């Protein structure tokens, strides 16, 4: 497992990387929510009341920051996170 601090404009996020069999499982945690890769289920986050956004086709934290958000929870939408924005933009709204 790799843990990395990711500096953003509004604060410092925490990146978690787990090496799986073929592709990494990636999560970046901000103060009020998190950005996940395609491995994780945003519907579960919605059910649990979490603020989450999802990006796909990524293999690094930098990829996640550049990728377009493809799914969000309603709690993320309340913070201004929308599909189509970059992962970086989504995380900035989660601080």
PDB file of N, CA and C in Angstrom:
ATOM      1  N   UNK A   1       0.852  -1.180   0.000  1.00  0.00           N
ATOM      2  CA  UNK A   1       0.000   0.000   0.000  1.00  0.00           C
ATOM      3  C   UNK A   1       0.893   1.236   0.000  1.00  0.00           C
ATOM      4  N   UNK A   2       0.512   2.218  -0.780  1.00  0.00           N
ATOM      5  CA  UNK A   2       1.209   3.497  -0.842  1.00  0.00           C
ATOM      6  C   UNK A   2       0.275   4.577  -0.325  1.00  0.00           C
ATOM      7  N   UNK A   3       0.784   5.430   0.549  1.00  0.00           N
ATOM      8  CA  UNK A   3       0.036   6.580   1.059  1.00  0.00           C
ATOM      9  C   UNK A   3       0.814   7.825   0.663  1.00  0.00           C
ATOM     10  N   UNK A   4       0.131   8.778   0.048  1.00  0.00           N
ATOM     11  CA  UNK A   4       0.803   9.979  -0.449  1.00  0.00           C
ATOM     12  C   UNK A   4      -0.036  11.217  -0.168  1.00  0.00           C
ATOM     13  N   UNK A   5       0.621  12.295   0.246  1.00  0.00           N
ATOM     14  CA  UNK A   5      -0.069  13.572   0.402  1.00  0.00           C
ATOM     15  C   UNK A   5      -0.142  14.239  -0.967  1.00  0.00           C
ATOM     16  N   UNK A   6      -1.308  14.776  -1.286  1.00  0.00           N
ATOM     17  CA  UNK A   6      -1.538  15.421  -2.570  1.00  0.00           C
ATOM     18  C   UNK A   6      -1.953  16.856  -2.296  1.00  0.00           C
ATOM     19  N   UNK A   7      -1.088  17.781  -2.655  1.00  0.00           N
ATOM     20  CA  UNK A   7      -1.348  19.198  -2.393  1.00  0.00           C
ATOM     21  C   UNK A   7      -2.307  19.756  -3.434  1.00  0.00           C
ATOM     22  N   UNK A   8      -3.376  20.368  -2.957  1.00  0.00           N
ATOM     23  CA  UNK A   8      -4.349  21.036  -3.807  1.00  0.00           C
ATOM     24  C   UNK A   8      -4.422  22.495  -3.367  1.00  0.00           C
ATOM     25  N   UNK A   9      -5.133  23.309  -4.120  1.00  0.00           N
ATOM     26  CA  UNK A   9      -5.260  24.729  -3.763  1.00  0.00           C
ATOM     27  C   UNK A   9      -5.901  24.933  -2.401  1.00  0.00           C
ATOM     28  N   UNK A  10      -6.962  24.171  -2.115  1.00  0.00           N
ATOM     29  CA  UNK A  10      -7.739  24.380  -0.900  1.00  0.00           C
ATOM     30  C   UNK A  10      -7.295  23.539   0.288  1.00  0.00           C
ATOM     31  N   UNK A  11      -6.291  22.698   0.117  1.00  0.00           N
ATOM     32  CA  UNK A  11      -5.836  21.858   1.212  1.00  0.00           C
ATOM     33  C   UNK A  11      -5.016  20.683   0.730  1.00  0.00           C
ATOM     34  N   UNK A  12      -4.671  19.817   1.640  1.00  0.00           N
ATOM     35  CA  UNK A  12      -3.850  18.651   1.337  1.00  0.00           C
ATOM     36  C   UNK A  12      -4.719  17.401   1.449  1.00  0.00           C
ATOM     37  N   UNK A  13      -4.811  16.646   0.358  1.00  0.00           N
ATOM     38  CA  UNK A  13      -5.589  15.415   0.330  1.00  0.00           C
ATOM     39  C   UNK A  13      -4.666  14.227   0.604  1.00  0.00           C
ATOM     40  N   UNK A  14      -5.268  13.111   0.917  1.00  0.00           N
ATOM     41  CA  UNK A  14      -4.513  11.904   1.208  1.00  0.00           C
ATOM     42  C   UNK A  14      -4.822  10.852   0.146  1.00  0.00           C
ATOM     43  N   UNK A  15      -3.809  10.417  -0.588  1.00  0.00           N
ATOM     44  CA  UNK A  15      -3.972   9.397  -1.615  1.00  0.00           C
ATOM     45  C   UNK A  15      -3.609   8.029  -1.081  1.00  0.00           C
ATOM     46  N   UNK A  16      -4.451   7.042  -1.369  1.00  0.00           N
ATOM     47  CA  UNK A  16      -4.202   5.654  -0.980  1.00  0.00           C
ATOM     48  C   UNK A  16      -4.171   4.800  -2.240  1.00  0.00           C
ATOM     49  N   UNK A  17      -3.104   4.020  -2.386  1.00  0.00           N
ATOM     50  CA  UNK A  17      -2.954   3.160  -3.551  1.00  0.00           C
ATOM     51  C   UNK A  17      -2.713   1.725  -3.086  1.00  0.00           C
ATOM     52  N   UNK A  18      -3.563   0.819  -3.556  1.00  0.00           N
ATOM     53  CA  UNK A  18      -3.429  -0.605  -3.253  1.00  0.00           C
ATOM     54  C   UNK A  18      -3.119  -1.330  -4.555  1.00  0.00           C
ATOM     55  N   UNK A  19      -2.050  -2.080  -4.584  1.00  0.00           N
ATOM     56  CA  UNK A  19      -1.709  -2.844  -5.773  1.00  0.00           C
ATOM     57  C   UNK A  19      -2.580  -4.092  -5.831  1.00  0.00           C
ATOM     58  N   UNK A  20      -3.357  -4.216  -6.874  1.00  0.00           N
ATOM     59  CA  UNK A  20      -4.208  -5.383  -7.075  1.00  0.00           C
ATOM     60  C   UNK A  20      -3.514  -6.281  -8.111  1.00  0.00           C
ATOM     61  N   UNK A  21      -4.207  -7.234  -8.678  1.00  0.00           N
ATOM     62  CA  UNK A  21      -3.576  -8.148  -9.616  1.00  0.00           C
ATOM     63  C   UNK A  21      -3.169  -7.479 -10.923  1.00  0.00           C
ATOM     64  N   UNK A  22      -4.036  -6.646 -11.495  1.00  0.00           N
ATOM     65  CA  UNK A  22      -3.720  -6.029 -12.787  1.00  0.00           C
ATOM     66  C   UNK A  22      -3.620  -4.511 -12.723  1.00  0.00           C
ATOM     67  N   UNK A  23      -4.528  -3.883 -11.999  1.00  0.00           N
ATOM     68  CA  UNK A  23      -4.565  -2.432 -11.924  1.00  0.00           C
ATOM     69  C   UNK A  23      -4.636  -2.005 -10.459  1.00  0.00           C
ATOM     70  N   UNK A  24      -4.183  -0.807 -10.154  1.00  0.00           N
ATOM     71  CA  UNK A  24      -4.249  -0.353  -8.758  1.00  0.00           C
ATOM     72  C   UNK A  24      -5.653   0.093  -8.372  1.00  0.00           C
ATOM     73  N   UNK A  25      -5.956  -0.055  -7.096  1.00  0.00           N
ATOM     74  CA  UNK A  25      -7.168   0.499  -6.511  1.00  0.00           C
ATOM     75  C   UNK A  25      -6.745   1.829  -5.891  1.00  0.00           C
ATOM     76  N   UNK A  26      -7.370   2.925  -6.320  1.00  0.00           N
ATOM     77  CA  UNK A  26      -6.957   4.270  -5.922  1.00  0.00           C
ATOM     78  C   UNK A  26      -8.093   5.032  -5.251  1.00  0.00           C
ATOM     79  N   UNK A  27      -7.752   5.734  -4.177  1.00  0.00           N
ATOM     80  CA  UNK A  27      -8.689   6.611  -3.475  1.00  0.00           C
ATOM     81  C   UNK A  27      -7.928   7.863  -3.071  1.00  0.00           C
ATOM     82  N   UNK A  28      -8.535   9.027  -3.278  1.00  0.00           N
ATOM     83  CA  UNK A  28      -7.974  10.277  -2.765  1.00  0.00           C
ATOM     84  C   UNK A  28      -9.012  10.872  -1.821  1.00  0.00           C
ATOM     85  N   UNK A  29      -8.609  11.080  -0.568  1.00  0.00           N
ATOM     86  CA  UNK A  29      -9.511  11.560   0.480  1.00  0.00           C
ATOM     87  C   UNK A  29      -9.276  13.036   0.749  1.00  0.00           C
ATOM     88  N   UNK A  30     -10.337  13.826   0.619  1.00  0.00           N
ATOM     89  CA  UNK A  30     -10.300  15.250   0.967  1.00  0.00           C
ATOM     90  C   UNK A  30     -11.036  15.419   2.301  1.00  0.00           C
ATOM     91  N   UNK A  31     -11.142  16.643   2.760  1.00  0.00           N
ATOM     92  CA  UNK A  31     -11.772  16.914   4.063  1.00  0.00           C
ATOM     93  C   UNK A  31     -13.229  16.469   4.133  1.00  0.00           C
ATOM     94  N   UNK A  32     -14.005  16.725   3.068  1.00  0.00           N
ATOM     95  CA  UNK A  32     -15.440  16.450   3.105  1.00  0.00           C
ATOM     96  C   UNK A  32     -15.888  15.314   2.196  1.00  0.00           C
ATOM     97  N   UNK A  33     -14.950  14.603   1.572  1.00  0.00           N
ATOM     98  CA  UNK A  33     -15.342  13.523   0.674  1.00  0.00           C
ATOM     99  C   UNK A  33     -14.144  12.879   0.025  1.00  0.00           C
ATOM    100  N   UNK A  34     -14.412  12.044  -0.963  1.00  0.00           N
ATOM    101  CA  UNK A  34     -13.319  11.333  -1.603  1.00  0.00           C
ATOM    102  C   UNK A  34     -13.583  11.085  -3.079  1.00  0.00           C
ATOM    103  N   UNK A  35     -12.479  10.878  -3.802  1.00  0.00           N
ATOM    104  CA  UNK A  35     -12.475  10.563  -5.222  1.00  0.00           C
ATOM    105  C   UNK A  35     -11.999   9.125  -5.353  1.00  0.00           C
ATOM    106  N   UNK A  36     -12.725   8.304  -6.112  1.00  0.00           N
ATOM    107  CA  UNK A  36     -12.383   6.891  -6.245  1.00  0.00           C
ATOM    108  C   UNK A  36     -12.179   6.521  -7.712  1.00  0.00           C
ATOM    109  N   UNK A  37     -11.494   5.396  -7.909  1.00  0.00           N
ATOM    110  CA  UNK A  37     -11.308   4.858  -9.253  1.00  0.00           C
ATOM    111  C   UNK A  37     -12.460   3.902  -9.563  1.00  0.00           C
ATOM    112  N   UNK A  38     -12.419   3.300 -10.737  1.00  0.00           N
ATOM    113  CA  UNK A  38     -13.492   2.425 -11.195  1.00  0.00           C
ATOM    114  C   UNK A  38     -13.712   1.169 -10.375  1.00  0.00           C
ATOM    115  N   UNK A  39     -12.763   0.790  -9.534  1.00  0.00           N
ATOM    116  CA  UNK A  39     -12.931  -0.393  -8.692  1.00  0.00           C
ATOM    117  C   UNK A  39     -14.068  -0.244  -7.681  1.00  0.00           C
ATOM    118  N   UNK A  40     -14.334   0.970  -7.253  1.00  0.00           N
ATOM    119  CA  UNK A  40     -15.246   1.181  -6.140  1.00  0.00           C
ATOM    120  C   UNK A  40     -16.633   1.616  -6.583  1.00  0.00           C
ATOM    121  N   UNK A  41     -17.613   1.362  -5.736  1.00  0.00           N
ATOM    122  CA  UNK A  41     -19.013   1.538  -6.039  1.00  0.00           C
ATOM    123  C   UNK A  41     -19.554   2.825  -5.410  1.00  0.00           C
ATOM    124  N   UNK A  42     -19.904   3.783  -6.242  1.00  0.00           N
ATOM    125  CA  UNK A  42     -20.432   5.057  -5.743  1.00  0.00           C
ATOM    126  C   UNK A  42     -21.839   4.874  -5.166  1.00  0.00           C
ATOM    127  N   UNK A  43     -22.580   3.911  -5.658  1.00  0.00           N
ATOM    128  CA  UNK A  43     -23.921   3.650  -5.108  1.00  0.00           C
ATOM    129  C   UNK A  43     -23.843   3.258  -3.638  1.00  0.00           C
ATOM    130  N   UNK A  44     -22.817   2.495  -3.276  1.00  0.00           N
ATOM    131  CA  UNK A  44     -22.633   2.127  -1.860  1.00  0.00           C
ATOM    132  C   UNK A  44     -22.331   3.367  -1.033  1.00  0.00           C
ATOM    133  N   UNK A  45     -21.493   4.258  -1.562  1.00  0.00           N
ATOM    134  CA  UNK A  45     -21.184   5.504  -0.856  1.00  0.00           C
ATOM    135  C   UNK A  45     -22.450   6.337  -0.674  1.00  0.00           C
ATOM    136  N   UNK A  46     -23.272   6.374  -1.695  1.00  0.00           N
ATOM    137  CA  UNK A  46     -24.553   7.100  -1.617  1.00  0.00           C
ATOM    138  C   UNK A  46     -25.422   6.531  -0.491  1.00  0.00           C
ATOM    139  N   UNK A  47     -25.565   5.220  -0.454  1.00  0.00           N
ATOM    140  CA  UNK A  47     -26.379   4.557   0.564  1.00  0.00           C
ATOM    141  C   UNK A  47     -25.863   4.835   1.969  1.00  0.00           C
ATOM    142  N   UNK A  48     -24.542   4.917   2.110  1.00  0.00           N
ATOM    143  CA  UNK A  48     -23.933   5.148   3.418  1.00  0.00           C
ATOM    144  C   UNK A  48     -23.870   6.625   3.804  1.00  0.00           C
ATOM    145  N   UNK A  49     -24.293   7.514   2.888  1.00  0.00           N
ATOM    146  CA  UNK A  49     -24.330   8.940   3.193  1.00  0.00           C
ATOM    147  C   UNK A  49     -23.004   9.646   2.997  1.00  0.00           C
ATOM    148  N   UNK A  50     -22.110   9.054   2.202  1.00  0.00           N
ATOM    149  CA  UNK A  50     -20.794   9.658   1.963  1.00  0.00           C
ATOM    150  C   UNK A  50     -20.798  10.571   0.742  1.00  0.00           C
ATOM    151  N   UNK A  51     -19.861  11.488   0.746  1.00  0.00           N
ATOM    152  CA  UNK A  51     -19.625  12.381  -0.382  1.00  0.00           C
ATOM    153  C   UNK A  51     -18.537  11.758  -1.232  1.00  0.00           C
ATOM    154  N   UNK A  52     -18.880  11.370  -2.458  1.00  0.00           N
ATOM    155  CA  UNK A  52     -17.914  10.679  -3.309  1.00  0.00           C
ATOM    156  C   UNK A  52     -18.121  11.021  -4.775  1.00  0.00           C
ATOM    157  N   UNK A  53     -17.019  10.942  -5.515  1.00  0.00           N
ATOM    158  CA  UNK A  53     -17.029  11.094  -6.969  1.00  0.00           C
ATOM    159  C   UNK A  53     -16.141  10.004  -7.542  1.00  0.00           C
ATOM    160  N   UNK A  54     -16.434   9.596  -8.777  1.00  0.00           N
ATOM    161  CA  UNK A  54     -15.707   8.490  -9.400  1.00  0.00           C
ATOM    162  C   UNK A  54     -15.114   8.905 -10.735  1.00  0.00           C
ATOM    163  N   UNK A  55     -13.895   8.444 -10.979  1.00  0.00           N
ATOM    164  CA  UNK A  55     -13.241   8.581 -12.277  1.00  0.00           C
ATOM    165  C   UNK A  55     -12.880   7.171 -12.747  1.00  0.00           C
ATOM    166  N   UNK A  56     -12.697   6.990 -14.049  1.00  0.00           N
ATOM    167  CA  UNK A  56     -12.373   5.665 -14.593  1.00  0.00           C
ATOM    168  C   UNK A  56     -11.145   5.742 -15.484  1.00  0.00           C
ATOM    169  N   UNK A  57     -10.527   4.568 -15.697  1.00  0.00           N
ATOM    170  CA  UNK A  57      -9.403   4.470 -16.621  1.00  0.00           C
ATOM    171  C   UNK A  57      -8.130   5.103 -16.097  1.00  0.00           C
ATOM    172  N   UNK A  58      -7.945   5.073 -14.790  1.00  0.00           N
ATOM    173  CA  UNK A  58      -6.791   5.728 -14.169  1.00  0.00           C
ATOM    174  C   UNK A  58      -5.845   4.701 -13.546  1.00  0.00           C
ATOM    175  N   UNK A  59      -4.556   5.050 -13.504  1.00  0.00           N
ATOM    176  CA  UNK A  59      -3.576   4.167 -12.901  1.00  0.00           C
ATOM    177  C   UNK A  59      -2.655   4.885 -11.923  1.00  0.00           C
ATOM    178  N   UNK A  60      -2.906   6.186 -11.715  1.00  0.00           N
ATOM    179  CA  UNK A  60      -2.083   6.959 -10.785  1.00  0.00           C
ATOM    180  C   UNK A  60      -2.925   8.090 -10.201  1.00  0.00           C
ATOM    181  N   UNK A  61      -2.395   8.711  -9.143  1.00  0.00           N
ATOM    182  CA  UNK A  61      -3.089   9.856  -8.556  1.00  0.00           C
ATOM    183  C   UNK A  61      -3.166  10.999  -9.566  1.00  0.00           C
ATOM    184  N   UNK A  62      -2.097  11.211 -10.317  1.00  0.00           N
ATOM    185  CA  UNK A  62      -2.095  12.277 -11.333  1.00  0.00           C
ATOM    186  C   UNK A  62      -3.171  12.018 -12.384  1.00  0.00           C
ATOM    187  N   UNK A  63      -3.317  10.753 -12.801  1.00  0.00           N
ATOM    188  CA  UNK A  63      -4.390  10.399 -13.740  1.00  0.00           C
ATOM    189  C   UNK A  63      -5.752  10.763 -13.142  1.00  0.00           C
ATOM    190  N   UNK A  64      -5.929  10.486 -11.853  1.00  0.00           N
ATOM    191  CA  UNK A  64      -7.211  10.774 -11.198  1.00  0.00           C
ATOM    192  C   UNK A  64      -7.519  12.268 -11.203  1.00  0.00           C
ATOM    193  N   UNK A  65      -6.508  13.073 -10.973  1.00  0.00           N
ATOM    194  CA  UNK A  65      -6.709  14.524 -10.940  1.00  0.00           C
ATOM    195  C   UNK A  65      -7.096  15.075 -12.306  1.00  0.00           C
ATOM    196  N   UNK A  66      -6.602  14.447 -13.377  1.00  0.00           N
ATOM    197  CA  UNK A  66      -6.860  14.911 -14.743  1.00  0.00           C
ATOM    198  C   UNK A  66      -8.125  14.323 -15.359  1.00  0.00           C
ATOM    199  N   UNK A  67      -8.542  13.149 -14.880  1.00  0.00           N
ATOM    200  CA  UNK A  67      -9.682  12.438 -15.466  1.00  0.00           C
ATOM    201  C   UNK A  67     -10.998  13.152 -15.193  1.00  0.00           C
ATOM    202  N   UNK A  68     -11.964  12.907 -16.062  1.00  0.00           N
ATOM    203  CA  UNK A  68     -13.298  13.469 -15.869  1.00  0.00           C
ATOM    204  C   UNK A  68     -14.103  12.623 -14.896  1.00  0.00           C
ATOM    205  N   UNK A  69     -14.833  13.284 -14.036  1.00  0.00           N
ATOM    206  CA  UNK A  69     -15.728  12.625 -13.096  1.00  0.00           C
ATOM    207  C   UNK A  69     -16.888  12.018 -13.890  1.00  0.00           C
ATOM    208  N   UNK A  70     -17.193  10.747 -13.615  1.00  0.00           N
ATOM    209  CA  UNK A  70     -18.260  10.056 -14.339  1.00  0.00           C
ATOM    210  C   UNK A  70     -19.479   9.742 -13.470  1.00  0.00           C
ATOM    211  N   UNK A  71     -19.314   9.847 -12.151  1.00  0.00           N
ATOM    212  CA  UNK A  71     -20.427   9.541 -11.248  1.00  0.00           C
ATOM    213  C   UNK A  71     -20.202  10.255  -9.922  1.00  0.00           C
ATOM    214  N   UNK A  72     -21.293  10.750  -9.319  1.00  0.00           N
ATOM    215  CA  UNK A  72     -21.193  11.442  -8.025  1.00  0.00           C
ATOM    216  C   UNK A  72     -22.372  11.065  -7.134  1.00  0.00           C
ATOM    217  N   UNK A  73     -22.186  11.191  -5.834  1.00  0.00           N
ATOM    218  CA  UNK A  73     -23.303  11.018  -4.904  1.00  0.00           C
ATOM    219  C   UNK A  73     -24.055  12.345  -4.805  1.00  0.00           C
ATOM    220  N   UNK A  74     -25.259  12.288  -4.291  1.00  0.00           N
ATOM    221  CA  UNK A  74     -26.027  13.540  -4.140  1.00  0.00           C
ATOM    222  C   UNK A  74     -25.353  14.473  -3.152  1.00  0.00           C
ATOM    223  N   UNK A  75     -24.613  13.900  -2.194  1.00  0.00           N
ATOM    224  CA  UNK A  75     -23.906  14.715  -1.209  1.00  0.00           C
ATOM    225  C   UNK A  75     -22.763  15.480  -1.887  1.00  0.00           C
ATOM    226  N   UNK A  76     -22.132  14.868  -2.879  1.00  0.00           N
ATOM    227  CA  UNK A  76     -21.099  15.553  -3.655  1.00  0.00           C
ATOM    228  C   UNK A  76     -21.733  16.665  -4.494  1.00  0.00           C
ATOM    229  N   UNK A  77     -22.888  16.377  -5.087  1.00  0.00           N
ATOM    230  CA  UNK A  77     -23.584  17.403  -5.885  1.00  0.00           C
ATOM    231  C   UNK A  77     -23.916  18.620  -5.036  1.00  0.00           C
ATOM    232  N   UNK A  78     -24.257  18.400  -3.765  1.00  0.00           N
ATOM    233  CA  UNK A  78     -24.572  19.511  -2.859  1.00  0.00           C
ATOM    234  C   UNK A  78     -23.355  20.414  -2.634  1.00  0.00           C
ATOM    235  N   UNK A  79     -22.144  19.879  -2.832  1.00  0.00           N
ATOM    236  CA  UNK A  79     -20.916  20.680  -2.703  1.00  0.00           C
ATOM    237  C   UNK A  79     -20.489  21.287  -4.044  1.00  0.00           C
ATOM    238  N   UNK A  80     -21.281  21.036  -5.096  1.00  0.00           N
ATOM    239  CA  UNK A  80     -20.976  21.589  -6.408  1.00  0.00           C
ATOM    240  C   UNK A  80     -20.190  20.656  -7.314  1.00  0.00           C
ATOM    241  N   UNK A  81     -20.030  19.410  -6.918  1.00  0.00           N
ATOM    242  CA  UNK A  81     -19.325  18.435  -7.752  1.00  0.00           C
ATOM    243  C   UNK A  81     -20.280  17.913  -8.815  1.00  0.00           C
ATOM    244  N   UNK A  82     -19.831  17.896 -10.073  1.00  0.00           N
ATOM    245  CA  UNK A  82     -20.675  17.460 -11.180  1.00  0.00           C
ATOM    246  C   UNK A  82     -19.903  16.529 -12.094  1.00  0.00           C
ATOM    247  N   UNK A  83     -20.632  15.651 -12.782  1.00  0.00           N
ATOM    248  CA  UNK A  83     -19.982  14.823 -13.781  1.00  0.00           C
ATOM    249  C   UNK A  83     -19.418  15.729 -14.864  1.00  0.00           C
ATOM    250  N   UNK A  84     -18.295  15.311 -15.443  1.00  0.00           N
ATOM    251  CA  UNK A  84     -17.660  16.086 -16.498  1.00  0.00           C
ATOM    252  C   UNK A  84     -16.533  16.976 -16.012  1.00  0.00           C
ATOM    253  N   UNK A  85     -16.541  17.371 -14.730  1.00  0.00           N
ATOM    254  CA  UNK A  85     -15.427  18.170 -14.212  1.00  0.00           C
ATOM    255  C   UNK A  85     -14.245  17.245 -13.962  1.00  0.00           C
ATOM    256  N   UNK A  86     -13.068  17.804 -13.770  1.00  0.00           N
ATOM    257  CA  UNK A  86     -11.897  16.974 -13.501  1.00  0.00           C
ATOM    258  C   UNK A  86     -11.905  16.496 -12.050  1.00  0.00           C
ATOM    259  N   UNK A  87     -11.142  15.451 -11.804  1.00  0.00           N
ATOM    260  CA  UNK A  87     -10.996  14.960 -10.442  1.00  0.00           C
ATOM    261  C   UNK A  87     -10.448  16.034  -9.523  1.00  0.00           C
ATOM    262  N   UNK A  88      -9.506  16.828 -10.020  1.00  0.00           N
ATOM    263  CA  UNK A  88      -8.942  17.927  -9.225  1.00  0.00           C
ATOM    264  C   UNK A  88     -10.029  18.924  -8.837  1.00  0.00           C
ATOM    265  N   UNK A  89     -10.865  19.312  -9.784  1.00  0.00           N
ATOM    266  CA  UNK A  89     -11.945  20.262  -9.493  1.00  0.00           C
ATOM    267  C   UNK A  89     -12.891  19.679  -8.453  1.00  0.00           C
ATOM    268  N   UNK A  90     -13.208  18.391  -8.565  1.00  0.00           N
ATOM    269  CA  UNK A  90     -14.103  17.745  -7.611  1.00  0.00           C
ATOM    270  C   UNK A  90     -13.498  17.769  -6.214  1.00  0.00           C
ATOM    271  N   UNK A  91     -12.223  17.414  -6.108  1.00  0.00           N
ATOM    272  CA  UNK A  91     -11.557  17.414  -4.797  1.00  0.00           C
ATOM    273  C   UNK A  91     -11.490  18.807  -4.187  1.00  0.00           C
ATOM    274  N   UNK A  92     -11.246  19.825  -5.009  1.00  0.00           N
ATOM    275  CA  UNK A  92     -11.187  21.192  -4.491  1.00  0.00           C
ATOM    276  C   UNK A  92     -12.511  21.572  -3.843  1.00  0.00           C
ATOM    277  N   UNK A  93     -13.632  21.092  -4.382  1.00  0.00           N
ATOM    278  CA  UNK A  93     -14.937  21.403  -3.822  1.00  0.00           C
ATOM    279  C   UNK A  93     -15.219  20.585  -2.548  1.00  0.00           C
ATOM    280  N   UNK A  94     -14.414  19.563  -2.312  1.00  0.00           N
ATOM    281  CA  UNK A  94     -14.602  18.713  -1.131  1.00  0.00           C
ATOM    282  C   UNK A  94     -13.772  19.181   0.063  1.00  0.00           C
ATOM    283  N   UNK A  95     -13.202  20.393  -0.005  1.00  0.00           N
ATOM    284  CA  UNK A  95     -12.497  20.964   1.132  1.00  0.00           C
ATOM    285  C   UNK A  95     -13.316  22.038   1.791  1.00  0.00           C
TER     286      UNK A  95
END
